[in-house]
């Protein structure tokens, strides 16, 4: 007899299911077991010849159960399995996770907490997000391209680089795929990736990881406005796919699905300078040339329900590769800001003027010789091109309504945590 997934069993069937003991209560002549598998939970009742085996079980023991499914209004899912056979695969030791434990404790036992309904729901949504990213790009004619993790270049400035000893030389863990992607577009034109990026973030916040999954795209012949359209379509596709595939999980996580349903193009757009005006009306004075911090992004998002594009930032607060706007103090760069999380995407049209990039890198005191190969991408048939990067965990944090980005990934890496 084949095993059934718990979500597929129906009253009237005789089934064989397997999973882990989620709840366990022993009565005088009946044992209640709530069994959990990856698809859901169901109550099982054990009497008579199976009683003794069922009584011995402990939370998280792995078991195989056979029995008849019957309707029962009192059971958590409206049905229960009358146990006729039970096989203990492994009797679990006393499970260290009980009710009401601190978040810090739960992170110390993350390898066990991953089985919770909370983490499982998030990981299901996360899996859908990855799927939707691949689906969007592949059905729009993009090739998947991989870049090295070990590099000599800073893409996003020198302050957040992880140093690695590379046969006695200094190398860094990649902050981004972008610079290598800018070399590959001459062969493939439209490319994307999903890969880990590394940032030595020396601050403790609810939206920074040291290792995160970064989905980036780069396209030849693409200008600023078209790049923004790709970002808008991608994010909408992810959110709508998650609603379609994971409504149950999103509801359990307390997401406002009605709000997410509105996440469809077009998203509102506003320039950096307009942001400063808006914030001023809220009593927040950000001097021109200062980057927006989390509190400012949050204040800004009180005015918007959908994600918001902020464009045309001052050149000095953005990366060296961003193309200058008509006003050369500004760049054709954009951030996409999501409610309660803040920046989920950063992108731009790319500068093709090697001198401008060199001047900017010199200001940042970066060794120019490491970028010679990169400047070659502007020497042989340069074309207008654009791209962006999206933090996958920030997207998961936003659509799952999570307090911290640490819950958007299986094993978070932060300044304070590399175990387990
Ligand atoms: O804005 P960033 O630094 O842009 C780049 O890396 C560009 N090279 C991307 C490109 O144009 N191809 O990072 C892009 C996104 C951010 O918007 C944010 O969502 C995420 O990556 N991100 C982080 N997510 C989690 N933890 C961190 N420490 C992050 N740093 C950036
Ligand atoms: Mg950014």
Short mmCIF file of C-alpha atoms and ligand atoms in Angstrom, two decimals:
data_model
loop_
_atom_site.label_atom_id
_atom_site.label_comp_id
_atom_site.label_asym_id
_atom_site.label_seq_id
_atom_site.Cartn_x
_atom_site.Cartn_y
_atom_site.Cartn_z
CA UNK A 1 0.00 0.00 0.00
CA UNK A 2 1.31 3.45 -1.01
CA UNK A 3 1.85 6.21 1.51
CA UNK A 4 -0.51 9.17 1.22
CA UNK A 5 0.38 12.77 1.95
CA UNK A 6 -1.66 14.01 4.89
CA UNK A 7 -3.16 16.84 2.83
CA UNK A 8 -4.58 14.28 0.36
CA UNK A 9 -6.43 11.93 2.73
CA UNK A 10 -10.23 11.96 2.76
CA UNK A 11 -12.96 10.53 5.03
CA UNK A 12 -13.99 7.04 3.94
CA UNK A 13 -10.47 5.98 2.92
CA UNK A 14 -8.20 3.41 4.48
CA UNK A 15 -4.71 4.98 4.44
CA UNK A 16 -1.08 4.57 5.33
CA UNK A 17 0.67 7.81 6.35
CA UNK A 18 4.04 8.65 7.85
CA UNK A 19 5.45 11.61 9.69
CA UNK A 20 6.35 13.03 13.08
CA UNK A 21 4.41 13.35 16.32
CA UNK A 22 3.29 16.95 16.57
CA UNK A 23 1.06 16.58 19.62
CA UNK A 24 0.58 13.67 21.98
CA UNK A 25 -2.09 13.20 24.65
CA UNK A 26 -2.74 10.02 26.57
CA UNK A 27 -6.28 9.33 27.83
CA UNK A 28 -7.54 6.38 29.88
CA UNK A 29 -8.27 4.12 26.93
CA UNK A 30 -7.39 6.31 23.94
CA UNK A 31 -4.22 8.08 22.77
CA UNK A 32 -4.51 11.20 20.61
CA UNK A 33 -1.62 11.76 18.22
CA UNK A 34 -1.47 14.73 15.92
CA UNK A 35 0.75 13.60 13.07
CA UNK A 36 2.66 16.05 10.89
CA UNK A 37 4.22 15.62 7.49
CA UNK A 38 5.43 18.22 4.98
CA UNK A 39 1.88 18.73 3.71
CA UNK A 40 -0.11 19.21 6.93
CA UNK A 41 -1.35 17.71 10.17
CA UNK A 42 -4.07 15.23 11.11
CA UNK A 43 -5.38 13.81 14.38
CA UNK A 44 -5.02 10.07 14.87
CA UNK A 45 -6.74 8.12 17.67
CA UNK A 46 -5.36 4.89 18.97
CA UNK A 47 -7.34 2.35 21.06
CA UNK A 48 -7.16 -1.34 21.81
CA UNK A 49 -4.18 -3.28 20.45
CA UNK A 50 -2.28 -0.18 19.26
CA UNK A 51 -2.77 1.71 22.55
CA UNK A 52 0.43 0.58 24.26
CA UNK A 53 2.69 1.51 21.34
CA UNK A 54 0.94 4.87 20.92
CA UNK A 55 1.18 5.61 24.64
CA UNK A 56 4.99 5.25 24.56
CA UNK A 57 5.47 7.88 21.83
CA UNK A 58 7.12 11.23 22.40
CA UNK A 59 6.98 14.55 20.56
CA UNK A 60 8.85 14.40 17.21
CA UNK A 61 9.04 10.60 17.15
CA UNK A 62 8.83 9.34 13.58
CA UNK A 63 6.00 6.88 12.94
CA UNK A 64 4.06 5.04 10.25
CA UNK A 65 0.33 4.85 10.86
CA UNK A 66 -2.36 2.87 9.10
CA UNK A 67 -6.07 3.31 9.63
CA UNK A 68 -9.51 4.48 8.50
CA UNK A 69 -10.19 8.16 7.93
CA UNK A 70 -13.43 9.39 9.43
CA UNK A 71 -15.08 12.76 9.67
CA UNK A 72 -14.82 14.35 13.12
CA UNK A 73 -15.90 17.92 13.70
CA UNK A 74 -13.89 18.15 16.93
CA UNK A 75 -10.56 17.30 15.30
CA UNK A 76 -8.32 20.23 14.20
CA UNK A 77 -8.81 19.49 10.47
CA UNK A 78 -12.35 18.11 10.65
CA UNK A 79 -11.28 14.47 10.29
CA UNK A 80 -9.27 11.86 12.10
CA UNK A 81 -7.54 8.56 11.46
CA UNK A 82 -8.70 5.58 13.51
CA UNK A 83 -5.40 3.80 14.02
CA UNK A 84 -5.34 0.09 13.16
CA UNK A 85 -1.57 -0.24 12.84
CA UNK A 86 1.35 1.77 14.16
CA UNK A 87 5.08 1.37 13.61
CA UNK A 88 7.61 3.45 15.52
CA UNK A 89 10.49 4.32 13.16
CA UNK A 90 12.40 6.29 15.77
CA UNK A 91 11.45 7.20 19.31
CA UNK A 92 12.60 10.78 19.82
CA UNK A 93 14.51 11.91 22.89
CA UNK A 94 12.90 14.71 24.90
CA UNK A 95 12.48 17.50 22.31
CA UNK A 96 14.17 20.68 23.60
CA UNK A 97 11.64 23.04 22.04
CA UNK A 98 8.51 23.61 24.07
CA UNK A 99 6.08 26.51 24.20
CA UNK A 100 7.02 30.16 24.77
CA UNK A 101 10.75 30.02 24.25
CA UNK A 102 12.78 33.11 23.41
CA UNK A 103 13.63 33.95 19.82
CA UNK A 104 17.30 33.75 20.68
CA UNK A 105 16.88 30.21 22.04
CA UNK A 106 14.97 29.22 18.90
CA UNK A 107 17.86 30.49 16.78
CA UNK A 108 20.32 28.43 18.79
CA UNK A 109 18.29 25.32 17.96
CA UNK A 110 17.48 26.48 14.45
CA UNK A 111 18.19 23.01 13.06
CA UNK A 112 15.21 21.75 15.11
CA UNK A 113 13.03 24.87 14.90
CA UNK A 114 13.04 24.51 11.09
CA UNK A 115 10.36 21.81 11.54
CA UNK A 116 7.92 24.21 13.17
CA UNK A 117 4.80 25.19 11.27
CA UNK A 118 6.08 28.80 11.34
CA UNK A 119 9.43 28.05 9.68
CA UNK A 120 7.95 25.48 7.34
CA UNK A 121 5.37 27.99 6.10
CA UNK A 122 8.10 30.55 5.43
CA UNK A 123 10.33 28.03 3.65
CA UNK A 124 7.43 27.01 1.41
CA UNK A 125 6.90 30.64 0.39
CA UNK A 126 10.66 31.05 -0.09
CA UNK A 127 10.73 28.06 -2.42
CA UNK A 128 7.92 29.62 -4.45
CA UNK A 129 9.82 32.92 -4.64
CA UNK A 130 12.87 31.17 -6.16
CA UNK A 131 10.61 29.31 -8.56
CA UNK A 132 8.85 32.51 -9.64
CA UNK A 133 12.15 34.30 -10.27
CA UNK A 134 13.40 31.54 -12.58
CA UNK A 135 10.01 31.38 -14.25
CA UNK A 136 9.84 35.12 -14.90
CA UNK A 137 13.29 35.42 -16.43
CA UNK A 138 13.23 32.22 -18.43
CA UNK A 139 9.85 32.97 -19.95
CA UNK A 140 11.10 36.44 -20.92
CA UNK A 141 14.15 35.28 -22.87
CA UNK A 142 16.90 35.60 -20.22
CA UNK A 143 19.80 33.16 -19.90
CA UNK A 144 20.98 32.10 -16.45
CA UNK A 145 24.64 33.01 -15.94
CA UNK A 146 26.99 32.37 -12.99
CA UNK A 147 29.86 34.52 -11.77
CA UNK A 148 32.72 33.69 -9.37
CA UNK A 149 32.28 33.97 -5.60
CA UNK A 150 36.02 34.57 -5.07
CA UNK A 151 36.95 37.94 -6.58
CA UNK A 152 39.41 40.81 -6.42
CA UNK A 153 36.82 43.55 -6.97
CA UNK A 154 34.58 45.51 -4.70
CA UNK A 155 31.31 46.11 -6.55
CA UNK A 156 29.49 47.96 -3.78
CA UNK A 157 32.34 49.74 -2.00
CA UNK A 158 35.13 48.52 0.24
CA UNK A 159 33.48 48.76 3.65
CA UNK A 160 31.50 45.51 3.57
CA UNK A 161 34.04 43.12 2.03
CA UNK A 162 34.85 39.72 3.53
CA UNK A 163 38.56 39.09 3.09
CA UNK A 164 39.80 35.63 2.14
CA UNK A 165 43.38 34.32 2.07
CA UNK A 166 43.78 33.24 -1.56
CA UNK A 167 47.09 31.33 -1.79
CA UNK A 168 48.79 34.14 0.09
CA UNK A 169 47.03 36.92 -1.86
CA UNK A 170 43.98 38.85 -0.76
CA UNK A 171 40.63 37.95 -2.32
CA UNK A 172 37.08 38.83 -1.34
CA UNK A 173 33.74 37.04 -1.24
CA UNK A 174 31.52 38.49 -3.97
CA UNK A 175 29.19 41.33 -3.03
CA UNK A 176 27.47 41.05 -6.39
CA UNK A 177 27.41 39.23 -9.74
CA UNK A 178 27.08 42.45 -11.63
CA UNK A 179 30.58 43.32 -12.87
CA UNK A 180 31.01 39.86 -14.44
CA UNK A 181 27.50 40.04 -15.85
CA UNK A 182 28.43 43.26 -17.64
CA UNK A 183 31.06 41.25 -19.52
CA UNK A 184 28.64 38.45 -20.47
CA UNK A 185 25.86 40.60 -21.95
CA UNK A 186 28.00 41.07 -25.08
CA UNK A 187 27.46 37.38 -25.77
CA UNK A 188 24.04 36.63 -24.26
CA UNK A 189 22.41 40.12 -24.12
CA UNK A 190 19.82 39.29 -21.42
CA UNK A 191 20.99 37.38 -18.33
CA UNK A 192 20.04 36.75 -14.71
CA UNK A 193 21.18 34.84 -11.66
CA UNK A 194 20.21 33.78 -8.16
CA UNK A 195 23.33 33.35 -6.04
CA UNK A 196 24.70 34.08 -2.59
CA UNK A 197 26.19 37.53 -2.02
CA UNK A 198 28.32 38.43 0.98
CA UNK A 199 28.34 41.65 2.98
CA UNK A 200 30.36 42.18 6.12
CA UNK A 201 27.61 44.33 7.65
CA UNK A 202 28.93 45.72 10.90
CA UNK A 203 25.51 46.60 12.22
CA UNK A 204 22.69 44.67 13.80
CA UNK A 205 19.46 45.36 12.00
CA UNK A 206 16.32 43.41 11.11
CA UNK A 207 17.09 43.65 7.38
CA UNK A 208 20.78 42.79 7.01
CA UNK A 209 22.41 39.40 6.61
CA UNK A 210 26.10 38.70 6.05
CA UNK A 211 25.23 36.05 3.48
CA UNK A 212 22.08 36.53 1.44
CA UNK A 213 20.58 35.28 -1.81
CA UNK A 214 20.79 37.87 -4.50
CA UNK A 215 18.84 37.73 -7.74
CA UNK A 216 20.35 40.03 -10.35
CA UNK A 217 19.64 40.81 -13.99
CA UNK A 218 21.62 42.65 -16.65
CA UNK A 219 20.60 43.44 -20.22
CA UNK A 220 22.27 45.00 -23.23
CA UNK A 221 20.36 47.68 -25.16
CA UNK A 222 18.27 48.43 -22.10
CA UNK A 223 17.75 51.94 -20.79
CA UNK A 224 16.66 53.19 -17.40
CA UNK A 225 12.85 53.18 -17.83
CA UNK A 226 12.78 49.70 -19.33
CA UNK A 227 14.87 48.37 -16.48
CA UNK A 228 12.38 49.76 -13.97
CA UNK A 229 9.62 47.98 -15.88
CA UNK A 230 11.43 44.65 -15.54
CA UNK A 231 11.78 45.17 -11.78
CA UNK A 232 8.08 45.99 -11.51
CA UNK A 233 6.99 42.96 -13.53
CA UNK A 234 9.32 40.61 -11.68
CA UNK A 235 8.13 41.69 -8.22
CA UNK A 236 4.48 41.51 -9.29
CA UNK A 237 5.00 38.05 -10.73
CA UNK A 238 6.63 36.83 -7.51
CA UNK A 239 3.88 38.22 -5.29
CA UNK A 240 1.00 36.97 -7.44
CA UNK A 241 2.60 33.51 -7.73
CA UNK A 242 3.03 33.34 -3.96
CA UNK A 243 -0.63 34.23 -3.43
CA UNK A 244 -1.67 31.55 -5.91
CA UNK A 245 0.54 28.79 -4.51
CA UNK A 246 0.83 29.68 -0.81
CA UNK A 247 -2.36 31.38 0.29
CA UNK A 248 -2.71 29.00 3.26
CA UNK A 249 0.87 29.66 4.42
CA UNK A 250 0.61 33.42 3.96
CA UNK A 251 -2.62 33.52 5.96
CA UNK A 252 -1.05 31.48 8.76
CA UNK A 253 1.84 33.96 8.85
CA UNK A 254 -0.58 36.86 9.24
CA UNK A 255 0.06 38.51 5.88
CA UNK A 256 -2.50 40.99 4.56
CA UNK A 257 -3.29 39.21 1.28
CA UNK A 258 -5.66 41.97 0.16
CA UNK A 259 -2.72 44.37 0.15
CA UNK A 260 -0.49 41.94 -1.72
CA UNK A 261 -3.17 41.42 -4.37
CA UNK A 262 -2.75 45.09 -5.29
CA UNK A 263 0.95 44.55 -6.08
CA UNK A 264 0.60 44.85 -9.85
CA UNK A 265 2.21 47.28 -12.33
CA UNK A 266 2.57 50.20 -12.40
CA UNK A 267 4.25 51.02 -9.07
CA UNK A 268 4.46 54.66 -8.04
CA UNK A 269 7.69 56.53 -8.84
CA UNK A 270 9.22 59.49 -7.08
CA UNK A 271 12.64 61.15 -7.29
CA UNK A 272 15.11 61.46 -4.43
CA UNK A 273 14.51 65.20 -4.32
CA UNK A 274 10.74 64.70 -4.09
CA UNK A 275 11.36 62.28 -1.23
CA UNK A 276 13.23 64.99 0.70
CA UNK A 277 10.25 67.36 0.19
CA UNK A 278 7.77 64.73 1.36
CA UNK A 279 9.84 63.89 4.43
CA UNK A 280 10.14 67.57 5.29
CA UNK A 281 6.32 67.76 5.47
CA UNK A 282 6.53 64.89 7.97
CA UNK A 283 9.04 66.85 10.04
CA UNK A 284 12.05 64.77 8.94
CA UNK A 285 14.90 66.89 7.63
CA UNK A 286 17.28 64.95 5.42
CA UNK A 287 20.01 67.18 3.98
CA UNK A 288 20.55 66.84 0.20
CA UNK A 289 23.25 64.25 -0.46
CA UNK A 290 22.46 62.01 2.54
CA UNK A 291 21.29 58.47 1.89
CA UNK A 292 17.89 57.41 3.15
CA UNK A 293 18.02 55.39 6.34
CA UNK A 294 15.52 52.79 7.51
CA UNK A 295 13.50 55.27 9.58
CA UNK A 296 13.20 57.59 6.60
CA UNK A 297 12.19 54.78 4.28
CA UNK A 298 9.59 53.71 6.82
CA UNK A 299 8.21 57.24 7.17
CA UNK A 300 8.06 57.48 3.39
CA UNK A 301 6.19 54.19 3.05
CA UNK A 302 3.39 55.46 5.34
CA UNK A 303 2.27 57.33 2.19
CA UNK A 304 2.19 54.24 -0.04
CA UNK A 305 0.51 50.83 -0.14
CA UNK A 306 2.44 49.39 -3.07
CA UNK A 307 6.21 49.21 -3.43
CA UNK A 308 7.69 52.54 -4.45
CA UNK A 309 10.50 53.40 -6.88
CA UNK A 310 12.84 56.13 -5.73
CA UNK A 311 14.98 57.40 -8.61
CA UNK A 312 17.68 59.97 -9.42
CA UNK A 313 19.84 59.81 -6.32
CA UNK A 314 22.88 62.07 -5.83
CA UNK A 315 25.92 60.55 -7.52
CA UNK A 316 28.03 60.50 -4.34
CA UNK A 317 25.76 58.13 -2.39
CA UNK A 318 25.50 55.56 -5.19
CA UNK A 319 27.94 53.11 -6.78
CA UNK A 320 30.63 54.07 -9.31
CA UNK A 321 28.98 52.21 -12.20
CA UNK A 322 25.72 54.19 -12.27
CA UNK A 323 25.13 56.37 -15.32
CA UNK A 324 24.98 60.12 -14.77
CA UNK A 325 21.59 61.72 -15.38
CA UNK A 326 21.12 64.88 -17.44
CA UNK A 327 21.95 66.77 -14.26
CA UNK A 328 25.43 65.25 -13.68
CA UNK A 329 25.05 65.51 -9.90
CA UNK A 330 22.41 62.79 -10.13
CA UNK A 331 22.50 59.19 -11.37
CA UNK A 332 20.03 57.07 -13.31
CA UNK A 333 19.75 54.74 -10.35
CA UNK A 334 16.70 53.44 -8.56
CA UNK A 335 15.75 51.66 -5.37
CA UNK A 336 12.51 49.78 -4.95
CA UNK A 337 11.15 50.29 -1.44
CA UNK A 338 8.64 47.80 -0.01
CA UNK A 339 6.28 48.45 2.91
CA UNK A 340 7.80 47.69 6.36
CA UNK A 341 11.05 46.23 4.93
CA UNK A 342 12.50 49.11 2.92
CA UNK A 343 14.86 48.64 -0.03
CA UNK A 344 14.31 45.33 -1.79
CA UNK A 345 15.95 46.23 -5.13
CA UNK A 346 18.82 48.47 -6.19
CA UNK A 347 19.57 49.07 -9.85
CA UNK A 348 20.60 51.49 -12.56
CA UNK A 349 21.49 52.20 -16.13
CA UNK A 350 25.28 51.72 -16.37
CA UNK A 351 27.89 54.39 -17.02
CA UNK A 352 29.90 53.88 -20.21
CA UNK A 353 32.38 56.73 -19.62
CA UNK A 354 35.56 55.12 -18.27
CA UNK A 355 37.03 58.44 -17.05
CA UNK A 356 33.98 59.22 -14.90
CA UNK A 357 34.14 55.77 -13.33
CA UNK A 358 37.88 56.11 -12.67
CA UNK A 359 37.44 59.48 -10.98
CA UNK A 360 34.80 58.03 -8.74
CA UNK A 361 36.82 54.90 -7.86
CA UNK A 362 39.83 57.07 -7.04
CA UNK A 363 37.69 59.05 -4.61
CA UNK A 364 36.80 55.73 -2.94
CA UNK A 365 40.55 54.85 -2.79
CA UNK A 366 40.06 51.60 -4.70
CA UNK A 367 43.07 50.09 -6.60
CA UNK A 368 42.22 50.85 -10.23
CA UNK A 369 44.36 48.06 -11.70
CA UNK A 370 41.85 45.47 -10.44
CA UNK A 371 39.21 47.09 -12.69
CA UNK A 372 41.15 47.07 -15.97
CA UNK A 373 39.30 44.00 -17.22
CA UNK A 374 36.01 45.70 -16.33
CA UNK A 375 36.89 48.86 -18.26
CA UNK A 376 37.45 46.61 -21.31
CA UNK A 377 33.69 46.04 -21.33
CA UNK A 378 33.45 49.72 -22.35
CA UNK A 379 36.18 49.50 -25.02
CA UNK A 380 34.81 46.99 -27.52
CA UNK A 381 31.32 47.73 -28.74
CA UNK A 382 29.88 49.38 -25.64
CA UNK A 383 26.08 49.66 -25.64
CA UNK A 384 23.53 51.22 -23.33
CA UNK A 385 22.79 48.64 -20.66
CA UNK A 386 21.09 48.33 -17.30
CA UNK A 387 20.48 45.93 -14.46
CA UNK A 388 19.44 45.49 -10.86
CA UNK A 389 19.80 43.25 -7.84
CA UNK A 390 17.02 42.03 -5.55
CA UNK A 391 17.54 40.71 -2.04
CA UNK A 392 15.54 37.49 -1.98
CA UNK A 393 15.28 37.37 1.83
CA UNK A 394 13.99 40.94 1.92
CA UNK A 395 11.25 39.94 -0.50
CA UNK A 396 10.38 36.92 1.64
CA UNK A 397 10.44 39.11 4.77
CA UNK A 398 8.04 41.53 3.15
CA UNK A 399 5.50 39.08 1.73
CA UNK A 400 5.56 36.81 4.80
CA UNK A 401 5.25 39.83 7.10
CA UNK A 402 8.31 38.87 9.20
CA UNK A 403 9.74 41.00 11.97
CA UNK A 404 13.28 40.05 11.02
CA UNK A 405 15.08 38.95 7.88
CA UNK A 406 16.73 36.19 9.92
CA UNK A 407 13.54 34.15 9.65
CA UNK A 408 13.52 34.44 5.85
CA UNK A 409 16.46 32.04 5.47
CA UNK A 410 17.09 28.54 6.89
CA UNK A 411 20.37 29.24 8.64
CA UNK A 412 20.95 33.00 9.01
CA UNK A 413 24.46 34.43 9.00
CA UNK A 414 24.87 37.73 10.81
CA UNK A 415 27.51 39.57 12.77
CA UNK A 416 26.48 37.58 15.84
CA UNK A 417 25.67 34.22 14.33
CA UNK A 418 27.42 31.51 12.37
CA UNK A 419 26.12 28.56 14.43
CA UNK A 420 24.29 26.32 13.71
O1 LIG B 1 21.77 47.78 -3.52
P1 LIG B 1 22.81 46.71 -3.66
O2 LIG B 1 24.03 46.81 -2.87
O3 LIG B 1 23.13 46.64 -5.23
C1 LIG B 1 24.01 45.79 -5.81
O4 LIG B 1 24.64 44.91 -5.28
C2 LIG B 1 24.04 45.92 -7.31
N1 LIG B 1 25.32 45.39 -7.78
C3 LIG B 1 22.87 45.20 -7.91
C4 LIG B 1 22.83 45.31 -9.40
O5 LIG B 1 22.60 46.38 -9.92
N2 LIG B 1 23.06 44.20 -10.09
O6 LIG B 1 22.13 45.30 -3.34
C5 LIG B 1 20.99 44.87 -4.04
C6 LIG B 1 19.93 44.34 -3.09
C7 LIG B 1 19.41 45.38 -2.11
O7 LIG B 1 18.40 46.16 -2.69
C8 LIG B 1 18.88 44.52 -0.99
O8 LIG B 1 17.60 44.03 -1.29
C9 LIG B 1 19.83 43.34 -1.00
O9 LIG B 1 20.48 43.33 -2.26
N3 LIG B 1 20.84 43.46 0.06
C10 LIG B 1 20.82 42.75 1.20
N4 LIG B 1 19.97 41.82 1.68
C11 LIG B 1 20.24 41.26 2.87
N5 LIG B 1 21.31 41.57 3.64
C12 LIG B 1 22.20 42.50 3.19
N6 LIG B 1 23.27 42.78 3.95
C13 LIG B 1 21.97 43.12 1.93
N7 LIG B 1 22.64 44.05 1.20
C14 LIG B 1 21.94 44.24 0.08
MG1 LIG B 2 21.31 49.50 -2.51
#
